[in-house]
Amino acid sequence: MRPPLGLMAAARCARLMSIVATRFARLRRARDRHGRACDRR
Protein backbone atom coordinates (compact mmCIF):
# COMPACT_ATOMS: atom_id res chain seq x y z
CA MET A 1 0.00 0.00 0.00
CA ARG A 2 1.44 3.35 -1.03
CA PRO A 3 0.75 6.67 0.74
CA PRO A 4 -1.99 8.94 -0.63
CA LEU A 5 -1.16 11.25 -3.51
CA GLY A 6 -1.72 14.40 -1.45
CA LEU A 7 0.87 13.34 1.11
CA MET A 8 3.42 12.54 -1.60
CA ALA A 9 2.78 15.88 -3.31
CA ALA A 10 3.12 17.74 0.01
CA ALA A 11 6.41 15.96 0.78
CA ARG A 12 7.77 16.69 -2.68
CA CYS A 13 6.70 20.34 -2.49
CA ALA A 14 8.30 20.73 0.96
CA ARG A 15 11.56 19.18 -0.24
CA LEU A 16 11.62 21.37 -3.34
CA MET A 17 10.88 24.48 -1.27
CA SER A 18 13.71 23.61 1.14
CA ILE A 19 16.14 23.14 -1.76
CA VAL A 20 15.11 26.47 -3.32
CA ALA A 21 15.35 28.21 0.07
CA THR A 22 18.86 26.89 0.72
CA ARG A 23 20.00 27.84 -2.78
CA PHE A 24 18.48 31.33 -2.49
CA ALA A 25 20.07 31.85 0.96
CA ARG A 26 23.48 30.77 -0.34
CA LEU A 27 23.18 33.06 -3.37
CA ARG A 28 22.10 36.01 -1.22
CA ARG A 29 24.93 35.38 1.25
CA ALA A 30 27.48 35.29 -1.58
CA ARG A 31 26.13 38.58 -2.98
CA ASP A 32 26.25 40.17 0.48
CA ARG A 33 29.86 39.06 0.83
CA HIS A 34 30.59 40.67 -2.53
CA GLY A 35 29.17 43.96 -1.29
CA ARG A 36 25.98 45.92 -1.95
CA ALA A 37 27.41 47.82 -4.91
CA CYS A 38 25.09 46.04 -7.37
CA ASP A 39 22.02 46.46 -5.14
CA ARG A 40 22.53 50.21 -4.66
CA ARG A 41 20.96 51.14 -8.00
mmCIF file of C-alpha atoms in Angstrom:
data_model
loop_
_atom_site.group_PDB
_atom_site.id
_atom_site.type_symbol
_atom_site.label_atom_id
_atom_site.label_comp_id
_atom_site.label_asym_id
_atom_site.label_seq_id
_atom_site.Cartn_x
_atom_site.Cartn_y
_atom_site.Cartn_z
ATOM 1 C CA MET A 1 0.000 0.000 0.000
ATOM 2 C CA ARG A 2 1.443 3.347 -1.025
ATOM 3 C CA PRO A 3 0.755 6.668 0.739
ATOM 4 C CA PRO A 4 -1.991 8.941 -0.632
ATOM 5 C CA LEU A 5 -1.160 11.245 -3.510
ATOM 6 C CA GLY A 6 -1.723 14.405 -1.447
ATOM 7 C CA LEU A 7 0.874 13.337 1.105
ATOM 8 C CA MET A 8 3.420 12.537 -1.604
ATOM 9 C CA ALA A 9 2.776 15.878 -3.307
ATOM 10 C CA ALA A 10 3.124 17.739 0.006
ATOM 11 C CA ALA A 11 6.408 15.964 0.783
ATOM 12 C CA ARG A 12 7.766 16.688 -2.685
ATOM 13 C CA CYS A 13 6.700 20.338 -2.490
ATOM 14 C CA ALA A 14 8.298 20.729 0.962
ATOM 15 C CA ARG A 15 11.563 19.178 -0.237
ATOM 16 C CA LEU A 16 11.616 21.373 -3.340
ATOM 17 C CA MET A 17 10.881 24.478 -1.266
ATOM 18 C CA SER A 18 13.711 23.611 1.140
ATOM 19 C CA ILE A 19 16.140 23.143 -1.763
ATOM 20 C CA VAL A 20 15.106 26.466 -3.315
ATOM 21 C CA ALA A 21 15.350 28.206 0.073
ATOM 22 C CA THR A 22 18.860 26.887 0.723
ATOM 23 C CA ARG A 23 19.999 27.837 -2.779
ATOM 24 C CA PHE A 24 18.480 31.330 -2.485
ATOM 25 C CA ALA A 25 20.070 31.855 0.955
ATOM 26 C CA ARG A 26 23.478 30.766 -0.341
ATOM 27 C CA LEU A 27 23.178 33.055 -3.367
ATOM 28 C CA ARG A 28 22.102 36.013 -1.222
ATOM 29 C CA ARG A 29 24.934 35.380 1.251
ATOM 30 C CA ALA A 30 27.481 35.290 -1.580
ATOM 31 C CA ARG A 31 26.128 38.576 -2.982
ATOM 32 C CA ASP A 32 26.247 40.170 0.482
ATOM 33 C CA ARG A 33 29.864 39.057 0.830
ATOM 34 C CA HIS A 34 30.586 40.675 -2.531
ATOM 35 C CA GLY A 35 29.166 43.961 -1.294
ATOM 36 C CA ARG A 36 25.979 45.923 -1.945
ATOM 37 C CA ALA A 37 27.407 47.825 -4.912
ATOM 38 C CA CYS A 38 25.089 46.040 -7.371
ATOM 39 C CA ASP A 39 22.023 46.462 -5.139
ATOM 40 C CA ARG A 40 22.531 50.210 -4.656
ATOM 41 C CA ARG A 41 20.958 51.135 -7.999
#
